Each structure stands twice: as structure tokens, then as C-alpha cells.
Short mmCIF file of C-alpha atoms in Angstrom, two decimals:
data_model
loop_
_atom_site.label_atom_id
_atom_site.label_comp_id
_atom_site.label_asym_id
_atom_site.label_seq_id
_atom_site.Cartn_x
_atom_site.Cartn_y
_atom_site.Cartn_z
CA UNK A 7 -20.89 10.88 -22.21
CA UNK A 8 -17.35 11.38 -23.55
CA UNK A 9 -17.38 14.98 -22.30
CA UNK A 10 -18.43 13.92 -18.79
CA UNK A 11 -15.76 11.23 -18.66
CA UNK A 12 -12.97 13.58 -19.75
CA UNK A 13 -14.20 16.20 -17.28
CA UNK A 14 -14.07 13.65 -14.45
CA UNK A 15 -10.56 12.56 -15.46
CA UNK A 16 -9.42 16.19 -15.56
CA UNK A 17 -10.83 16.86 -12.07
CA UNK A 18 -9.25 13.65 -10.71
CA UNK A 19 -5.66 14.63 -11.62
CA UNK A 20 -4.92 16.73 -8.48
CA UNK A 21 -6.21 13.97 -6.18
CA UNK A 22 -4.14 11.37 -8.04
CA UNK A 23 -1.00 13.46 -7.66
CA UNK A 24 -1.50 13.72 -3.89
CA UNK A 25 -2.42 10.05 -3.50
CA UNK A 26 0.43 8.60 -5.54
CA UNK A 27 3.02 10.95 -4.02
CA UNK A 28 2.07 9.63 -0.60
CA UNK A 29 1.74 6.04 -1.79
CA UNK A 30 5.47 5.93 -2.56
CA UNK A 31 6.27 7.26 0.92
CA UNK A 32 3.91 4.75 2.51
CA UNK A 33 5.59 1.91 0.60
CA UNK A 34 9.03 3.05 1.79
CA UNK A 35 7.90 3.29 5.42
CA UNK A 36 6.19 -0.10 5.23
CA UNK A 37 9.33 -1.67 3.79
CA UNK A 38 11.36 -0.28 6.69
CA UNK A 39 8.85 -1.51 9.25
CA UNK A 40 8.57 -4.95 7.65
CA UNK A 41 12.34 -5.26 7.59
CA UNK A 42 12.64 -4.16 11.21
CA UNK A 43 10.09 -6.75 12.36
CA UNK A 44 12.29 -9.64 11.25
CA UNK A 45 15.37 -8.38 13.05
CA UNK A 46 15.51 -8.59 16.83
CA UNK A 47 17.23 -5.24 17.20
CA UNK A 48 15.06 -2.92 19.32
CA UNK A 49 16.74 0.30 18.11
CA UNK A 50 15.93 -0.65 14.53
CA UNK A 51 12.30 -1.34 15.42
CA UNK A 52 12.02 1.93 17.30
CA UNK A 53 13.48 3.90 14.39
CA UNK A 54 11.16 2.16 11.91
CA UNK A 55 8.12 2.88 14.10
CA UNK A 56 9.11 6.55 14.44
CA UNK A 57 9.33 6.82 10.66
CA UNK A 58 6.01 5.00 10.27
CA UNK A 59 4.32 7.29 12.80
CA UNK A 60 5.70 10.36 11.03
CA UNK A 61 4.36 9.14 7.68
CA UNK A 62 0.99 8.30 9.30
CA UNK A 63 0.70 11.78 10.78
CA UNK A 64 1.68 13.40 7.49
CA UNK A 65 -0.85 11.29 5.58
CA UNK A 66 -3.54 12.27 8.08
CA UNK A 67 -2.70 15.94 7.56
CA UNK A 68 -3.37 15.48 3.85
CA UNK A 69 -7.07 14.92 4.59
CA UNK A 70 -7.97 18.53 3.79
CA UNK A 71 -5.98 18.50 0.56
CA UNK A 72 -7.56 15.23 -0.54
CA UNK A 73 -11.04 16.53 0.26
CA UNK A 74 -10.36 19.74 -1.65
CA UNK A 75 -9.00 17.81 -4.64
CA UNK A 76 -11.92 15.37 -4.79
CA UNK A 77 -13.53 15.23 -8.24
CA UNK A 78 -17.05 15.73 -6.81
CA UNK A 79 -18.88 18.86 -5.69
CA UNK A 80 -20.84 17.54 -2.71
CA UNK A 81 -19.21 18.08 0.69
CA UNK A 82 -20.19 14.65 2.10
CA UNK A 83 -18.83 12.94 -1.01
CA UNK A 84 -15.59 14.92 -0.70
CA UNK A 85 -15.20 13.70 2.87
CA UNK A 86 -15.95 10.10 1.84
CA UNK A 87 -13.40 10.41 -0.97
CA UNK A 88 -10.69 11.69 1.40
CA UNK A 89 -11.42 9.03 4.03
CA UNK A 90 -11.35 6.34 1.34
CA UNK A 91 -7.99 7.54 0.04
CA UNK A 92 -6.49 7.55 3.54
CA UNK A 93 -7.90 4.08 4.26
CA UNK A 94 -6.36 2.81 1.00
CA UNK A 95 -2.99 4.25 2.01
CA UNK A 96 -3.27 2.56 5.40
CA UNK A 97 -4.15 -0.77 3.83
CA UNK A 98 -1.25 -0.41 1.40
CA UNK A 99 1.06 0.10 4.38
CA UNK A 100 -0.19 -3.07 6.06
CA UNK A 101 0.06 -5.13 2.88
CA UNK A 102 3.62 -4.05 2.07
CA UNK A 103 4.85 -4.42 5.66
CA UNK A 104 3.36 -7.91 5.91
CA UNK A 105 4.71 -8.90 2.49
CA UNK A 106 8.24 -7.77 3.32
CA UNK A 107 8.16 -9.53 6.68
CA UNK A 108 6.87 -12.80 5.20
CA UNK A 109 9.33 -12.71 2.30
CA UNK A 110 12.23 -12.13 4.66
CA UNK A 111 11.08 -14.89 7.00
CA UNK A 112 10.69 -17.34 4.13
CA UNK A 113 14.20 -16.55 2.89
CA UNK A 114 15.75 -16.64 6.36
CA UNK A 115 13.73 -19.64 7.56
#
């Protein structure tokens, strides 16, 4: 049991590195978007959306890397793992953007 657990942890390291590297970028983009939503400056919103779209496209291009780094051998499970990681990154974006917007509105309001 201990051997299987350490083997799984060892195989999970590459996927964690990819996921957490992109998580920081997603947080930064979400903070920019959340901040832009509270200001009524269209150029700021446009710039924040361009950055968010760039990060979204780059995260989507990591699908193959996430699938290859999955700690399982089965192809369907690798695909499920990669889709799950991308969905988690998308949800993290929404949570951070909403949090920043609501915090700013509560301070400003």
C-alpha cells in the first residue's frame, strides 16, 4: 500500500507542476478582470478581457500536456484528468474574479 501511494505521488508531480504554474497565471488574470469590472473605463475592461482570453487559450493548449502528465495509464482516464484540471482552472478564475469584484464593491460602496 505504501509503495502504491508513493508511486502515485511520484507520477503526480509533473501534472502538479503544470497545474500550479497555470493556477498563478489564472489568479493574476482573474484579479485584473475583477478589478476592471468595478471601473467604468472601457479600455481597461477591453485590456483585461484580452489578457483573460490569452490565458484561457494558453490553458486550453495545455490539455495535451496535462493528459500526458496524468498519473494514470488509461487513455480515457487521462482525458478525464486533463478536462478536470482545466475545469478547475476555469472555476478558480470565476471565483477570484467574483471575489475581487465583490471586495472592491464593498469597499467602494
